[in-house]
Coordinates of C-alpha atoms in Angstrom, one line a residue:
M1 CA -2.8 -7.4 -1.1
S2 CA 0.1 -6.1 -2.9
T3 CA -0.2 -3.8 -5.9
P4 CA 1.8 -3.4 -9.1
V5 CA 1.8 0.4 -8.6
P6 CA 1.4 1.0 -4.9
R7 CA 2.7 4.5 -4.2
P8 CA 0.4 7.5 -4.7
Y9 CA 1.3 9.6 -7.7
V10 CA -0.1 11.5 -10.6
P11 CA 1.2 10.9 -14.2
E12 CA 2.9 13.8 -16.0
Q13 CA 1.1 12.7 -19.2
I14 CA -1.6 10.4 -20.3
T15 CA -2.3 8.8 -23.6
I16 CA -6.0 8.8 -24.8
H17 CA -7.4 6.6 -27.7
L18 CA -9.9 8.8 -29.5
G19 CA -12.5 6.0 -29.9
P20 CA -13.6 2.6 -28.6
P21 CA -10.6 0.3 -27.5
D22 CA -10.7 -1.9 -30.6
S23 CA -11.2 1.0 -33.1
S24 CA -8.4 2.3 -35.4
A25 CA -8.7 5.7 -34.0
Q26 CA -5.8 8.0 -33.2
N27 CA -3.9 8.1 -29.9
V28 CA -2.9 11.4 -28.4
T29 CA -0.8 12.2 -25.4
V30 CA -1.4 15.3 -23.3
S31 CA -0.4 16.5 -19.8
F32 CA -2.7 15.0 -17.1
P33 CA -4.0 18.3 -16.0
D34 CA -4.9 19.2 -19.5
Y35 CA -6.7 15.9 -19.9
I36 CA -8.7 16.6 -16.8
K37 CA -9.6 20.2 -17.9
N38 CA -10.8 18.8 -21.2
V39 CA -12.9 16.1 -19.6
A40 CA -14.4 18.5 -17.1
S41 CA -15.1 21.0 -19.8
S42 CA -16.8 18.3 -21.9
E43 CA -18.8 16.6 -19.1
I44 CA -20.1 19.5 -16.9
Y45 CA -21.3 23.1 -17.0
P46 CA -18.9 25.8 -15.9
T47 CA -21.9 27.7 -14.5
W48 CA -22.6 25.0 -11.9
D49 CA -21.8 25.9 -8.2
R50 CA -18.2 25.6 -7.3
S51 CA -18.8 22.6 -4.9
A52 CA -20.6 20.6 -7.7
V53 CA -17.7 21.4 -10.3
L54 CA -15.1 20.3 -7.7
A55 CA -16.9 17.1 -6.8
N56 CA -17.1 16.2 -10.5
I57 CA -13.4 17.0 -11.0
Y58 CA -12.4 14.8 -8.1
A59 CA -14.4 11.9 -9.5
Q60 CA -12.9 12.4 -13.1
I61 CA -9.4 12.5 -11.7
S62 CA -9.9 9.3 -9.7
F63 CA -11.6 7.4 -12.5
A64 CA -8.6 8.3 -14.9
L65 CA -6.1 7.4 -12.2
N66 CA -7.8 4.0 -11.6
R67 CA -7.3 3.2 -15.2
V68 CA -3.6 4.3 -15.0
Y69 CA -2.7 2.6 -11.7
L70 CA -4.3 -0.7 -12.7
E71 CA -2.7 -0.6 -16.2
Y72 CA -6.1 -1.5 -17.4
Y73 CA -5.5 -1.1 -21.1
P74 CA -1.7 -1.8 -21.4
S75 CA -2.3 -5.1 -19.5
R76 CA -4.7 -6.0 -22.4
G77 CA -2.1 -5.2 -25.1
Y78 CA -3.2 -1.7 -25.9
G79 CA -0.8 1.2 -26.3
F80 CA -2.8 3.7 -24.5
N81 CA -4.1 4.6 -20.9
I82 CA -7.7 5.4 -21.5
T83 CA -10.3 6.0 -24.3
N84 CA -12.5 9.0 -25.0
S85 CA -15.5 6.6 -25.5
T86 CA -18.1 7.3 -22.8
A87 CA -19.3 3.7 -23.2
Y88 CA -16.0 2.7 -21.5
D89 CA -14.4 5.7 -20.0
Q90 CA -15.1 9.5 -20.0
S91 CA -15.5 12.2 -22.6
F92 CA -12.5 13.9 -24.1
H93 CA -12.7 16.2 -27.2
Y94 CA -9.1 16.7 -28.5
G95 CA -8.6 20.4 -29.3
R96 CA -11.7 21.7 -27.6
N97 CA -11.9 25.1 -25.7
I98 CA -11.4 24.9 -21.9
F99 CA -13.5 27.0 -19.5
Q100 CA -11.4 29.4 -17.5
N101 CA -12.9 28.6 -14.1
I102 CA -12.6 24.9 -14.7
S103 CA -8.9 25.4 -15.8
E104 CA -8.1 27.3 -12.6
L105 CA -9.8 24.8 -10.4
V106 CA -8.0 21.8 -12.0
D107 CA -4.7 23.5 -11.6
E108 CA -5.5 23.6 -7.8
V109 CA -6.5 20.0 -7.3
F110 CA -5.3 17.9 -10.2
N111 CA -3.1 15.9 -7.9
N112 CA -5.9 15.0 -5.4
Y113 CA -7.9 11.9 -5.8
I114 CA -10.4 9.7 -3.9
R115 CA -9.8 6.2 -2.6
R116 CA -11.5 4.0 0.0
Q117 CA -9.8 3.8 3.5
G118 CA -7.2 1.2 3.7
V119 CA -7.2 0.6 -0.1
L120 CA -4.4 1.4 -2.4
E121 CA -5.9 2.1 -5.8
P122 CA -7.8 5.3 -6.7
L123 CA -11.5 4.9 -6.6
S124 CA -13.2 4.0 -9.9
A125 CA -15.5 6.9 -9.3
R126 CA -18.1 6.2 -12.0
Y127 CA -20.7 8.8 -12.7
C128 CA -23.4 9.6 -15.2
N129 CA -25.6 12.6 -16.0
G130 CA -28.5 11.5 -13.8
T131 CA -31.2 12.4 -16.2
T132 CA -31.1 10.5 -19.3
V133 CA -28.7 7.9 -17.9
T134 CA -28.5 6.8 -14.2
C135 CA -25.9 4.6 -12.7
N136 CA -24.4 3.3 -9.4
G137 CA -22.2 6.4 -8.8
L138 CA -22.3 10.1 -8.9
S139 CA -25.1 11.9 -10.6
Q140 CA -23.8 15.0 -12.4
W141 CA -27.1 16.9 -12.3
G142 CA -27.8 15.5 -8.9
S143 CA -24.5 16.9 -7.6
Q144 CA -25.5 20.4 -8.8
S145 CA -28.9 19.9 -7.1
L146 CA -27.0 19.0 -3.8
A147 CA -24.7 22.1 -4.2
T148 CA -27.7 24.4 -4.4
Q149 CA -28.9 22.9 -1.1
G150 CA -25.6 23.9 0.5
Y151 CA -23.6 20.7 0.2
D152 CA -19.9 21.1 -0.1
A153 CA -17.8 19.0 -2.5
I154 CA -16.9 16.3 0.1
S155 CA -20.5 16.0 1.3
I156 CA -21.5 15.5 -2.3
L157 CA -19.0 12.8 -2.8
R158 CA -19.9 11.0 0.4
N159 CA -23.5 11.1 -0.7
Y160 CA -22.8 9.0 -3.8
Y161 CA -19.7 7.0 -2.8
G162 CA -20.1 6.5 1.0
N163 CA -18.6 7.7 4.1
D164 CA -15.5 5.4 4.0
I165 CA -13.7 7.5 1.2
E166 CA -10.6 9.5 1.9
L167 CA -8.7 12.1 -0.3
V168 CA -5.1 11.7 -1.2
V169 CA -3.8 15.2 -1.5
N170 CA -0.6 16.6 -3.0
A171 CA 0.4 13.4 -4.7
P172 CA 3.8 13.7 -6.4
V173 CA 3.9 14.0 -10.3
S174 CA 6.0 11.5 -12.2
N175 CA 6.2 9.6 -15.4
I176 CA 3.8 6.7 -15.7
R177 CA 5.1 3.7 -13.9
Q178 CA 5.1 0.2 -15.3
S179 CA 4.7 -2.5 -12.8
Y180 CA 6.6 -5.0 -14.7
P181 CA 10.2 -4.9 -13.2
G182 CA 11.8 -5.1 -16.7
Y183 CA 13.4 -8.6 -16.3
P184 CA 12.1 -12.1 -16.0
I185 CA 11.5 -13.4 -12.5
S186 CA 12.2 -17.0 -11.8
R187 CA 13.3 -19.6 -9.2
G188 CA 15.6 -18.0 -6.7
S189 CA 14.2 -14.4 -7.2
T190 CA 13.3 -12.5 -4.1
G191 CA 11.7 -9.2 -3.3
P192 CA 8.5 -7.2 -3.7
A193 CA 7.9 -8.2 -7.3
V194 CA 7.8 -11.9 -6.2
T195 CA 5.2 -10.9 -3.5
V196 CA 3.1 -9.3 -6.2
I197 CA 3.2 -12.5 -8.2
Q198 CA 2.4 -14.7 -5.3
A199 CA -0.5 -12.6 -4.0
S200 CA -1.9 -12.3 -7.6
L201 CA -1.7 -16.0 -8.2
N202 CA -3.5 -16.7 -5.0
R203 CA -6.4 -14.4 -5.9
V204 CA -6.7 -15.8 -9.5
S205 CA -6.7 -19.3 -7.9
Q206 CA -9.9 -18.5 -6.2
N207 CA -11.6 -18.5 -9.6
Y208 CA -9.2 -21.2 -11.1
P209 CA -8.7 -23.8 -8.3
A210 CA -6.3 -25.8 -10.5
I211 CA -3.7 -23.1 -9.7
P212 CA -2.2 -24.2 -6.3
K213 CA -2.1 -21.6 -3.5
V214 CA 1.3 -20.2 -2.6
N215 CA 1.7 -20.3 1.2
P216 CA 3.2 -18.2 2.7
V217 CA 3.3 -15.1 0.5
D218 CA 6.9 -14.4 1.4
G219 CA 8.6 -12.7 -1.5
V220 CA 10.8 -15.8 -2.2
F221 CA 10.3 -17.5 -5.6
G222 CA 10.7 -21.1 -4.5
P223 CA 9.4 -24.5 -5.9
Q224 CA 5.8 -23.7 -4.8
T225 CA 5.6 -20.5 -6.6
E226 CA 7.1 -22.0 -9.7
E227 CA 4.5 -24.7 -9.7
A228 CA 1.7 -22.1 -9.4
V229 CA 3.2 -20.1 -12.3
R230 CA 3.4 -23.2 -14.5
A231 CA -0.3 -24.1 -13.7
F232 CA -1.3 -20.5 -14.5
Q233 CA 0.6 -20.6 -17.8
R234 CA -0.9 -23.9 -18.8
I235 CA -4.5 -22.6 -18.2
F236 CA -4.0 -19.4 -20.1
N237 CA -2.1 -20.8 -23.1
L238 CA 1.2 -19.1 -22.2
A239 CA 4.7 -20.6 -22.6
V240 CA 5.0 -23.1 -19.7
D241 CA 8.4 -22.4 -18.4
G242 CA 7.7 -21.3 -14.8
I243 CA 9.3 -17.9 -15.5
V244 CA 7.3 -14.8 -15.1
G245 CA 8.2 -12.7 -18.2
K246 CA 6.3 -9.7 -19.5
A247 CA 3.5 -11.7 -21.0
T248 CA 2.9 -13.8 -17.9
W249 CA 3.2 -10.7 -15.6
Y250 CA 0.6 -8.6 -17.5
K251 CA -1.9 -11.6 -17.9
L252 CA -1.6 -11.8 -14.1
V253 CA -2.3 -8.1 -13.7
M254 CA -5.3 -8.2 -16.1
L255 CA -6.9 -11.2 -14.4
Y256 CA -6.2 -9.9 -10.9
V257 CA -7.8 -6.6 -11.7
A258 CA -10.8 -8.4 -13.3
F259 CA -11.4 -10.9 -10.6
A260 CA -10.9 -8.4 -7.8
R261 CA -13.2 -5.9 -9.6
L262 CA -10.6 -3.2 -8.9
S263 CA -11.8 -1.2 -11.9
E264 CA -15.4 -1.3 -10.5
L265 CA -16.9 1.1 -8.0
E266 CA -17.6 -1.8 -5.6
S267 CA -14.4 -3.8 -5.6
E268 CA -12.4 -6.0 -3.2
G269 CA -9.7 -3.4 -3.2
Q270 CA -5.9 -3.9 -3.0
R271 CA -5.3 -4.0 0.8
I272 CA -2.3 -2.3 2.3
F273 CA 0.6 -4.7 2.3
G274 CA 4.3 -4.1 2.5
I275 CA 4.0 -0.3 2.4
P276 CA 4.6 2.0 5.4
L277 CA 1.3 3.9 6.0
E278 CA 1.1 7.7 6.4
I279 CA -1.7 7.4 8.9
S280 CA -0.6 9.5 12.0
G281 CA -1.4 13.2 12.4
G282 CA -3.9 13.3 9.6
V283 CA -6.6 16.0 9.6
S284 CA -10.1 14.8 10.3
G285 CA -12.4 15.4 7.3
I286 CA -11.3 16.0 3.7
P287 CA -10.2 19.4 2.7
T288 CA -11.7 21.1 -0.4
A289 CA -8.2 22.4 -1.5
P290 CA -4.7 21.2 -1.0
A291 CA -3.6 24.1 1.1
Q292 CA -4.0 22.2 4.3
T293 CA -1.0 20.0 3.5
A294 CA 2.4 20.6 2.5
G295 CA 5.7 18.7 1.4
P296 CA 6.6 16.4 -1.4
R297 CA 4.8 13.3 -0.2
A298 CA 1.2 12.5 -0.8
V299 CA -0.9 12.6 2.3
P300 CA -4.0 10.5 2.8
V301 CA -6.5 12.5 4.7
F302 CA -9.2 10.4 6.5
A303 CA -12.8 11.1 6.0
Q304 CA -13.9 10.5 9.5
A305 CA -12.7 9.6 13.0
R306 CA -15.4 7.6 14.7
R307 CA -14.6 8.5 18.2
N308 CA -12.0 11.1 18.6
P309 CA -11.7 13.4 15.7
E310 CA -8.2 14.6 16.9
A311 CA -6.8 11.0 17.2
S312 CA -4.5 9.4 14.7
L313 CA -5.8 6.2 13.0
P314 CA -7.1 4.1 14.6
P315 CA -9.2 5.7 17.5
P316 CA -9.5 3.5 20.6
L317 CA -10.8 0.1 19.4
G318 CA -12.1 -2.9 21.4
P319 CA -14.5 -5.8 21.4
G320 CA -17.7 -5.2 19.5
D321 CA -16.2 -2.6 17.1
S322 CA -16.1 -3.3 13.4
G323 CA -15.2 -1.6 10.2
Q324 CA -12.1 -0.6 8.1
E325 CA -10.1 0.5 11.1
V326 CA -10.5 -3.0 12.7
R327 CA -9.6 -4.6 9.5
I328 CA -6.3 -2.6 9.2
V329 CA -5.3 -3.5 12.8
Q330 CA -6.0 -7.1 12.1
F331 CA -4.0 -7.1 8.9
F332 CA -1.0 -5.7 10.8
L333 CA -1.5 -8.3 13.6
A334 CA -1.7 -11.1 11.1
M335 CA 1.6 -9.9 9.5
I336 CA 3.3 -9.7 13.0
G337 CA 2.0 -13.1 13.8
E338 CA 3.9 -14.5 10.8
F339 CA 7.2 -13.3 12.4
Y340 CA 6.5 -13.4 16.1
S341 CA 5.5 -16.8 17.5
S342 CA 4.1 -15.1 20.6
V343 CA 1.3 -13.4 18.5
P344 CA -1.4 -15.9 17.6
P345 CA -2.8 -16.0 14.1
L346 CA -6.1 -14.4 13.3
D347 CA -8.6 -14.0 10.4
I348 CA -9.0 -10.5 8.9
T349 CA -12.8 -10.0 9.3
G350 CA -13.2 -6.4 10.2
V351 CA -14.9 -7.5 13.5
Y352 CA -13.1 -7.0 16.8
D353 CA -13.6 -10.6 18.1
E354 CA -11.9 -12.9 20.6
Q355 CA -9.1 -13.7 18.1
T356 CA -8.3 -10.0 17.9
V357 CA -8.3 -9.6 21.6
R358 CA -5.9 -12.4 22.1
A359 CA -3.5 -11.1 19.4
V360 CA -3.6 -7.5 20.8
T361 CA -3.1 -8.8 24.3
A362 CA 0.0 -10.8 23.1
V363 CA 1.5 -7.6 21.6
Q364 CA 0.8 -5.7 24.9
R365 CA 2.4 -8.5 26.9
S366 CA 5.6 -8.6 24.8
S367 CA 5.8 -4.8 25.0
G368 CA 5.1 -4.3 28.7
L369 CA 1.8 -2.4 28.1
P370 CA -1.3 -2.9 30.2
L371 CA -3.0 -6.1 29.2
T372 CA -6.4 -4.5 28.2
G373 CA -7.0 -6.3 24.8
E374 CA -8.0 -3.0 23.4
V375 CA -6.2 -0.8 21.0
D376 CA -5.4 2.6 22.6
Q377 CA -2.8 5.0 21.2
A378 CA 0.2 3.3 22.9
T379 CA -0.9 -0.2 21.7
W380 CA -1.5 1.1 18.2
D381 CA 2.0 2.7 18.1
Q382 CA 3.5 -0.6 19.1
I383 CA 1.6 -2.6 16.5
Y384 CA 2.5 -0.2 13.8
N385 CA 6.1 0.0 14.7
M386 CA 6.4 -3.8 14.9
Y387 CA 4.8 -4.1 11.5
Q388 CA 6.9 -1.3 10.0
G389 CA 10.1 -2.9 11.4
I390 CA 9.2 -6.2 9.5
I391 CA 8.4 -4.3 6.3
L392 CA 11.5 -2.2 6.4
T393 CA 13.9 -5.0 7.2
V394 CA 12.3 -8.0 5.2
F395 CA 10.3 -6.8 2.2
T396 CA 11.6 -3.4 0.9
R397 CA 15.3 -3.8 0.3
S398 CA 17.4 -6.2 -1.9
Y399 CA 19.5 -9.0 -0.4
S400 CA 22.7 -7.4 -1.4
D401 CA 21.6 -4.2 0.5
F402 CA 20.8 -6.3 3.5
M403 CA 24.2 -7.9 3.7
Q404 CA 26.1 -4.6 3.7
T405 CA 26.7 -3.4 7.3
V406 CA 28.0 -0.1 8.5
P407 CA 31.4 -0.1 10.4
F408 CA 31.5 1.1 14.0
P409 CA 31.1 4.8 14.0
G410 CA 34.1 5.4 16.3
M411 CA 32.1 6.6 19.3
V412 CA 30.0 5.0 21.9
L413 CA 26.3 5.3 21.3
K414 CA 24.2 5.9 24.4
Q415 CA 21.1 7.7 25.6
G416 CA 21.1 11.1 24.1
S417 CA 22.9 10.1 21.0
R418 CA 21.3 10.9 17.7
G419 CA 22.0 10.7 14.0
P420 CA 22.3 8.2 11.1
E421 CA 24.4 5.7 13.2
V422 CA 21.5 5.4 15.7
R423 CA 19.0 5.0 13.0
T424 CA 21.2 2.1 11.5
L425 CA 21.5 0.6 14.9
Q426 CA 17.7 0.7 15.5
Q427 CA 17.1 -1.0 12.0
Y428 CA 19.6 -3.8 13.0
L429 CA 17.9 -4.3 16.3
N430 CA 14.4 -4.5 14.7
N431 CA 15.6 -7.1 12.2
I432 CA 17.3 -9.2 14.9
S433 CA 14.2 -9.0 17.1
I434 CA 12.3 -10.9 14.4
L435 CA 14.2 -14.0 15.3
Y436 CA 15.2 -13.2 18.9
H437 CA 12.0 -12.5 20.6
T438 CA 13.6 -11.4 23.9
I439 CA 14.9 -8.3 22.1
P440 CA 12.1 -5.8 21.7
P441 CA 11.8 -3.8 18.4
V442 CA 12.2 -0.1 18.6
Q443 CA 10.9 2.9 16.6
V444 CA 13.4 4.0 14.0
T445 CA 13.9 7.6 14.9
G446 CA 17.6 8.2 14.9
I447 CA 17.4 9.2 18.6
Y448 CA 18.9 6.9 21.2
G449 CA 16.1 6.9 23.9
P450 CA 15.2 4.6 26.7
A451 CA 13.6 2.0 24.5
T452 CA 16.8 1.7 22.3
A453 CA 18.9 1.4 25.5
E454 CA 16.6 -1.3 26.8
S455 CA 16.8 -3.2 23.4
V456 CA 20.5 -2.9 23.4
R457 CA 20.7 -4.2 27.0
R458 CA 18.4 -7.3 26.1
Y459 CA 20.7 -8.0 23.2
Q460 CA 23.8 -7.8 25.4
V461 CA 22.2 -10.2 27.9
Q462 CA 21.1 -12.6 25.0
F463 CA 24.7 -12.6 23.6
Q464 CA 26.6 -12.6 26.9
L465 CA 28.0 -9.0 26.6
P466 CA 28.3 -6.6 29.5
P467 CA 24.6 -5.3 29.9
T468 CA 25.5 -1.5 29.8
G469 CA 22.7 -0.6 27.4
Q470 CA 25.4 1.4 25.5
V471 CA 26.9 0.4 22.2
D472 CA 30.7 0.3 22.2
E473 CA 32.7 -1.3 19.4
A474 CA 32.4 -4.8 20.6
T475 CA 28.5 -4.5 20.9
W476 CA 28.3 -2.7 17.5
N477 CA 30.3 -5.4 15.8
S478 CA 28.3 -8.1 17.5
I479 CA 25.0 -6.6 16.5
A480 CA 26.1 -6.1 12.9
N481 CA 27.3 -9.8 12.6
T482 CA 24.0 -11.0 14.1
Y483 CA 22.1 -8.8 11.7
R484 CA 24.0 -10.4 8.7
N485 CA 23.3 -13.8 10.2
V486 CA 19.7 -13.2 10.6
I487 CA 19.3 -11.9 7.0
S488 CA 21.3 -14.8 5.7
S489 CA 18.9 -17.2 7.4
E490 CA 16.0 -15.3 5.9
A491 CA 17.4 -15.7 2.4
T492 CA 18.6 -19.3 2.6
L493 CA 17.2 -22.0 0.3
P494 CA 16.3 -25.5 1.8
R495 CA 19.3 -27.4 3.0
Q496 CA 21.5 -24.4 3.2
N497 CA 23.3 -23.5 6.5
P498 CA 21.0 -21.0 8.1
G499 CA 23.9 -18.6 8.8
F500 CA 24.1 -18.9 12.6
V501 CA 24.9 -21.5 15.2
L502 CA 21.8 -23.6 16.2
K503 CA 21.5 -24.0 20.0
S504 CA 19.3 -26.1 22.3
G505 CA 16.0 -24.3 22.9
M506 CA 15.9 -22.4 19.5
Q507 CA 12.8 -22.8 17.4
D508 CA 11.5 -21.6 14.1
K509 CA 9.6 -18.4 14.1
M510 CA 6.8 -19.9 11.8

């Protein structure tokens, strides 16, 4: 499932309403770390064990970010991000004193938060004091009791939220992002915002069957999407124009969040869609401080590795396995199957069944890997590279960007070449491979290795060029032209010329 605000980040500031949502109380805006310091100083005791304090801070950060990411209050027409009413959110006393040890700890970890594996939004990490009030979430006094028994912060969190949590650490800080793109979206629009609309309409339609399903969710605003938008607008008393302006957009956001229960501890979760995952080379276990990672990007660190704690996600998977790791593999395979006719469709069940075996075997066959039907490291790398190639070349760039091609770099590219020209070549080949299945996709590395040479050679055979496996000016220009033709065919409306010559034996990819 797509998400309005998919990329991990922590807001520079957050606006708090000093009362229940509908009250006429004041709004105040403070830095996000100062907000968490205030909440932690209001909710817990500074004399508690460090692991208990840290576990509670992680929960408070995650709960607040869940409100921010989902635009929980702005989508309902409010001009703030969160309230200080404990009946709705968490305690905040504007102007209060902050405990020194809590302040120092928040400064260390304010850009770390909890989420479930394979899910985009921060966990709605609900909690209560555990004495006068109990809830389905973390017990504050219970966390201190566990800390005195030797539990570290992560063990405490797992005790209350389950073993499938992970910690995103070192999330970048930025201004609060609004999901609405800033302009109306209508017939003919394309891109990620359209994908969000289509996926949200499909989820809302589960509760309102009068809204027709959009199939496929392809990021192209065609007649089917317009019909679904009009039905949505009629049901929810919006202007019925088939255009997604700000009012329609945020009504969709609000209802999607509500129906998928994304603001609840147990939710459907916004599943990974259209976003390259940072899932290789992660550290097994969740660190208690951000020192284990570095760099400007947020890094999801997985809570557990079921088989091999040193392996990147997923560990070897096969028939009989189940869980989130299988669900992620199935999601990628389902996406690949939309573009590669050789990969059969499958349902995303989280159970490694016969459908999954057939799809995995199809990928292995097309990639020259052993036909085991199991996902080992080599198979996983191929599945992920194929998925990433689709995302990078279909969903994440505008049409005008697609149509621009780079001139021949003035030198023959061959094994051992490296640089931006090789990266561009690899991206072109991956896009072409979506339509021409004899041309294998390659990993976009900027390094011209054997896999790139083989993909070039297959291209040359397909288009009747000398099969040298090297890219001279004739091959480069041919690849660039074919790339433009393929992209043109992806963006055509019904009855348009597809952008390339139709020949006997060709077939649609769907």
